[in-house]
């Protein structure tokens, strides 16, 4: 269907685009105060609209950096605000927006794009793959006790919301512990966090842990009172085991709270191991946290580290055909090659392996990788392995 046009949003169209997006999520229009914080004149972001001639679809992105295995930070397009008006869905509007957005990323030299998907069935067809996993869990606070051997030192102090918001970026940047999948975080991502937290009516508290070298972790939470009083832990970052258990010691000590609830935490977060009764940590959901698109496969492949023996893979990418081809991957890096490939996979599957979240052998066992040489599969498992499970930890 071609009776619509896709083009960059003009400055005066961004707010209507934000409202259209909110409508697609069945949420009310953006408020003046929220818009003031997200306005592209304040935080750098770009957007595309589909017009027929009314605005019927939108996708936006802002710049950030993605930490890849080995510690390199790759320029990233953080994709957000994707929606098509309900009376114009399923006629190719999103497909046209995605195609134009990839072309825009290529022009701007952004090798990777990341998003959080509202539904897991939307983005695979565009070459995105599940790149990090997250776990939602609750804890019965009244019964939970820290084990006596939990690593504890340092102090926790509390900041009120207005005092804390301007300090979040510096607290995060000071941690210097980014694992694969984490973002550097720019003004746009902090503005989104601020807007999210301003929706709570109860006070939003930031607890900062201070270790021997200063602030080394922080937690953000709010308590919803009711028949069951729930402490919603909305952000938690830490650089040391002492900061992690120190912040949890604080969270478990907050009075008048029955349950603590948190979402999209890293799957290896050792909260269960900190408690005398690990069963008090109840996993409510463990699922995709973020989706990654390798827009420029050669650049993305060359950016990460690879522990292990060489392998040649063949990548297929019908959406961005320039990525298709064979790549030799080794401890020395990754580059195109004419050598025969031991494994064949599509770009979305490569994105699933890229941050180490999925072992190539797991992907192969699900039919996602064609194995031409079993030795190459074992070698790829080693090459794509990482020291810690990838985790994004930033919602946008
Ligand atoms: C990063 C974020 O912002 S995530 C938020 C995403 N937005 C939303 O969830 C808001 C509500 N949903 C929407 O606005 C729309 O349904 C969208 C944006 C998800 C899809 O827009 P559409 O214009 O309908 O997509 P389009 O017509 O290009 O569909 C392309 C293909 O994807 C399929 N598809 C699209 N959306 C979905 C979906 N939600 N579930 C399953 N399949 C889908 C279509 O069936 C079509 O398949 P086909 O090529 O085999 O025919």
Short mmCIF file of C-alpha atoms in Angstrom, two decimals, residues 92-296:
data_model
loop_
_atom_site.label_atom_id
_atom_site.label_comp_id
_atom_site.label_asym_id
_atom_site.label_seq_id
_atom_site.Cartn_x
_atom_site.Cartn_y
_atom_site.Cartn_z
CA UNK A 92 2.61 -1.60 5.87
CA UNK A 93 3.00 1.71 7.71
CA UNK A 94 5.41 0.38 10.35
CA UNK A 95 7.36 -1.51 7.67
CA UNK A 96 7.84 1.72 5.71
CA UNK A 97 8.85 3.61 8.85
CA UNK A 98 11.38 0.93 9.83
CA UNK A 99 12.92 0.90 6.33
CA UNK A 100 13.36 4.66 6.36
CA UNK A 101 14.68 4.62 9.92
CA UNK A 102 17.39 2.08 9.00
CA UNK A 103 18.37 4.24 6.02
CA UNK A 104 18.60 7.22 8.38
CA UNK A 105 20.80 5.28 10.83
CA UNK A 106 23.09 4.23 7.97
CA UNK A 107 23.40 7.84 6.78
CA UNK A 108 24.23 8.95 10.32
CA UNK A 109 26.75 6.16 10.90
CA UNK A 110 24.86 4.44 13.72
CA UNK A 111 25.88 0.76 13.55
CA UNK A 112 23.39 -0.59 16.11
CA UNK A 113 19.82 0.10 17.21
CA UNK A 114 18.15 -1.05 20.42
CA UNK A 115 14.54 -0.98 21.61
CA UNK A 116 12.15 -2.35 24.22
CA UNK A 117 9.29 -4.08 22.47
CA UNK A 118 5.66 -3.76 23.57
CA UNK A 119 5.03 -7.16 21.94
CA UNK A 120 7.54 -9.86 21.07
CA UNK A 121 5.99 -10.50 17.66
CA UNK A 122 6.69 -7.10 16.11
CA UNK A 123 10.40 -6.58 15.49
CA UNK A 124 11.91 -9.94 14.49
CA UNK A 125 10.80 -9.43 10.88
CA UNK A 126 12.93 -6.27 10.71
CA UNK A 127 16.10 -8.10 11.82
CA UNK A 128 15.94 -7.27 15.51
CA UNK A 129 16.77 -10.09 17.93
CA UNK A 130 16.30 -10.50 21.68
CA UNK A 131 19.61 -9.18 22.98
CA UNK A 132 19.12 -9.09 26.75
CA UNK A 133 16.81 -10.83 29.20
CA UNK A 134 15.18 -9.44 32.31
CA UNK A 135 13.45 -10.82 35.38
CA UNK A 136 10.52 -9.28 37.29
CA UNK A 137 10.34 -10.43 40.88
CA UNK A 138 8.73 -9.74 44.23
CA UNK A 139 9.99 -10.30 47.76
CA UNK A 140 8.01 -10.85 50.93
CA UNK A 141 9.75 -8.08 52.85
CA UNK A 142 8.34 -8.95 56.25
CA UNK A 143 9.93 -12.41 56.18
CA UNK A 144 13.10 -11.69 54.21
CA UNK A 145 16.40 -11.63 56.14
CA UNK A 146 19.89 -11.08 54.80
CA UNK A 147 22.31 -13.92 55.37
CA UNK A 148 24.97 -13.15 57.99
CA UNK A 149 27.70 -13.51 55.35
CA UNK A 150 26.17 -10.91 52.98
CA UNK A 151 29.00 -8.50 52.04
CA UNK A 152 28.14 -5.38 53.99
CA UNK A 153 30.08 -2.18 54.45
CA UNK A 154 29.50 1.49 53.77
CA UNK A 155 26.49 3.70 54.38
CA UNK A 156 23.20 4.48 52.67
CA UNK A 157 21.81 8.01 52.57
CA UNK A 158 18.52 9.18 51.07
CA UNK A 159 17.84 11.93 48.55
CA UNK A 160 14.43 13.47 47.90
CA UNK A 161 13.23 13.49 44.29
CA UNK A 162 14.03 17.08 43.26
CA UNK A 163 17.49 16.76 44.73
CA UNK A 164 18.11 13.34 43.23
CA UNK A 165 16.99 13.80 39.61
CA UNK A 166 19.84 16.15 38.63
CA UNK A 167 22.27 13.78 40.34
CA UNK A 168 21.16 10.52 38.65
CA UNK A 169 23.39 11.03 35.57
CA UNK A 170 26.50 11.66 37.66
CA UNK A 171 25.74 8.77 40.02
CA UNK A 172 25.30 6.43 37.05
CA UNK A 173 28.37 7.69 35.20
CA UNK A 174 30.48 7.33 38.34
CA UNK A 175 29.81 3.60 38.59
CA UNK A 176 32.07 2.80 35.63
CA UNK A 177 31.09 -0.84 35.66
CA UNK A 178 29.03 -1.14 32.50
CA UNK A 179 28.37 -4.70 31.41
CA UNK A 180 27.47 -5.73 27.84
CA UNK A 181 24.11 -4.27 26.89
CA UNK A 182 24.28 -1.24 29.18
CA UNK A 183 23.97 2.27 27.80
CA UNK A 184 26.08 5.32 28.51
CA UNK A 185 22.75 7.18 28.96
CA UNK A 186 22.22 10.62 27.46
CA UNK A 187 19.92 13.51 28.41
CA UNK A 188 17.02 11.98 26.48
CA UNK A 189 17.10 8.73 28.43
CA UNK A 190 17.25 10.59 31.76
CA UNK A 191 14.33 12.79 30.67
CA UNK A 192 12.29 9.64 29.96
CA UNK A 193 13.18 8.31 33.43
CA UNK A 194 12.23 11.60 35.04
CA UNK A 195 8.86 11.65 33.27
CA UNK A 196 8.21 8.06 34.31
CA UNK A 197 8.93 8.79 37.98
CA UNK A 198 6.89 11.99 38.06
CA UNK A 199 3.76 9.90 37.42
CA UNK A 200 3.91 8.48 40.95
CA UNK A 201 1.88 10.35 43.53
CA UNK A 202 3.83 8.96 46.52
CA UNK A 203 7.36 10.28 47.20
CA UNK A 204 10.11 8.86 44.99
CA UNK A 205 13.22 8.18 47.06
CA UNK A 206 16.79 7.73 45.85
CA UNK A 207 18.99 5.70 48.22
CA UNK A 208 22.70 6.18 47.58
CA UNK A 209 25.31 3.72 48.83
CA UNK A 210 28.67 5.20 49.82
CA UNK A 211 31.66 2.86 49.83
CA UNK A 212 35.33 3.56 50.49
CA UNK A 213 35.69 5.43 47.17
CA UNK A 214 32.47 7.42 47.32
CA UNK A 215 29.02 6.72 45.84
CA UNK A 216 29.09 3.22 44.34
CA UNK A 217 25.42 2.40 43.82
CA UNK A 218 21.92 3.81 44.03
CA UNK A 219 18.34 2.59 44.21
CA UNK A 220 15.17 4.49 43.33
CA UNK A 221 11.83 3.48 44.81
CA UNK A 222 8.36 4.56 45.80
CA UNK A 223 5.89 2.93 48.19
CA UNK A 224 2.30 2.31 47.18
CA UNK A 225 0.15 1.95 50.28
CA UNK A 226 -2.98 -0.20 50.24
CA UNK A 227 -4.20 -3.52 51.53
CA UNK A 228 -0.72 -4.74 50.64
CA UNK A 229 1.93 -2.03 50.85
CA UNK A 230 4.33 -2.45 47.91
CA UNK A 231 7.72 -0.86 47.53
CA UNK A 232 8.32 -0.46 43.79
CA UNK A 233 12.03 -0.58 43.10
CA UNK A 234 12.32 1.24 39.77
CA UNK A 235 16.08 1.67 39.34
CA UNK A 236 19.02 -0.11 40.95
CA UNK A 237 22.61 0.25 39.81
CA UNK A 238 25.69 -0.84 41.72
CA UNK A 239 29.40 -1.19 41.15
CA UNK A 240 30.33 -3.55 44.00
CA UNK A 241 28.82 -6.50 45.92
CA UNK A 242 28.87 -4.30 49.04
CA UNK A 243 26.77 -1.65 47.30
CA UNK A 244 24.29 -4.30 46.10
CA UNK A 245 23.78 -5.85 49.53
CA UNK A 246 23.98 -2.49 51.30
CA UNK A 247 21.16 -1.14 49.15
CA UNK A 248 19.14 -4.31 49.69
CA UNK A 249 19.71 -4.09 53.44
CA UNK A 250 18.16 -0.63 53.23
CA UNK A 251 15.25 -1.71 51.02
CA UNK A 252 14.41 -4.62 53.32
CA UNK A 253 14.47 -2.28 56.31
CA UNK A 254 11.88 0.22 55.03
CA UNK A 255 9.00 0.11 57.51
CA UNK A 256 5.31 -0.43 56.70
CA UNK A 257 6.13 -2.34 53.50
CA UNK A 258 4.78 -5.84 52.85
CA UNK A 259 6.28 -6.61 49.45
CA UNK A 260 9.10 -5.30 47.27
CA UNK A 261 8.53 -5.49 43.52
CA UNK A 262 10.94 -4.81 40.69
CA UNK A 263 11.06 -5.38 36.94
CA UNK A 264 13.53 -6.23 34.21
CA UNK A 265 16.45 -6.96 36.50
CA UNK A 266 19.47 -8.85 35.18
CA UNK A 267 18.96 -12.61 35.27
CA UNK A 268 22.12 -13.20 37.33
CA UNK A 269 21.34 -10.64 40.01
CA UNK A 270 22.20 -12.53 43.21
CA UNK A 271 19.29 -11.35 45.35
CA UNK A 272 18.16 -14.93 46.04
CA UNK A 273 21.64 -15.76 47.34
CA UNK A 274 21.62 -12.84 49.77
CA UNK A 275 18.58 -14.10 51.66
CA UNK A 276 18.37 -16.77 54.35
CA UNK A 277 15.27 -18.03 52.47
CA UNK A 278 15.83 -17.69 48.71
CA UNK A 279 12.25 -18.83 47.99
CA UNK A 280 10.99 -15.48 49.22
CA UNK A 281 12.16 -14.10 45.87
CA UNK A 282 9.32 -14.97 43.51
CA UNK A 283 9.98 -14.56 39.79
CA UNK A 284 6.84 -13.19 38.18
CA UNK A 285 8.23 -12.99 34.66
CA UNK A 286 11.52 -13.72 32.91
CA UNK A 287 11.51 -12.58 29.30
CA UNK A 288 13.05 -10.37 26.64
CA UNK A 289 14.35 -7.10 28.04
CA UNK A 290 15.80 -5.44 24.92
CA UNK A 291 15.96 -6.09 21.18
CA UNK A 292 19.05 -5.31 19.12
CA UNK A 293 19.45 -4.60 15.41
CA UNK A 294 22.93 -4.83 13.91
CA UNK A 295 22.42 -2.11 11.31
CA UNK A 296 26.03 -2.27 10.15
#
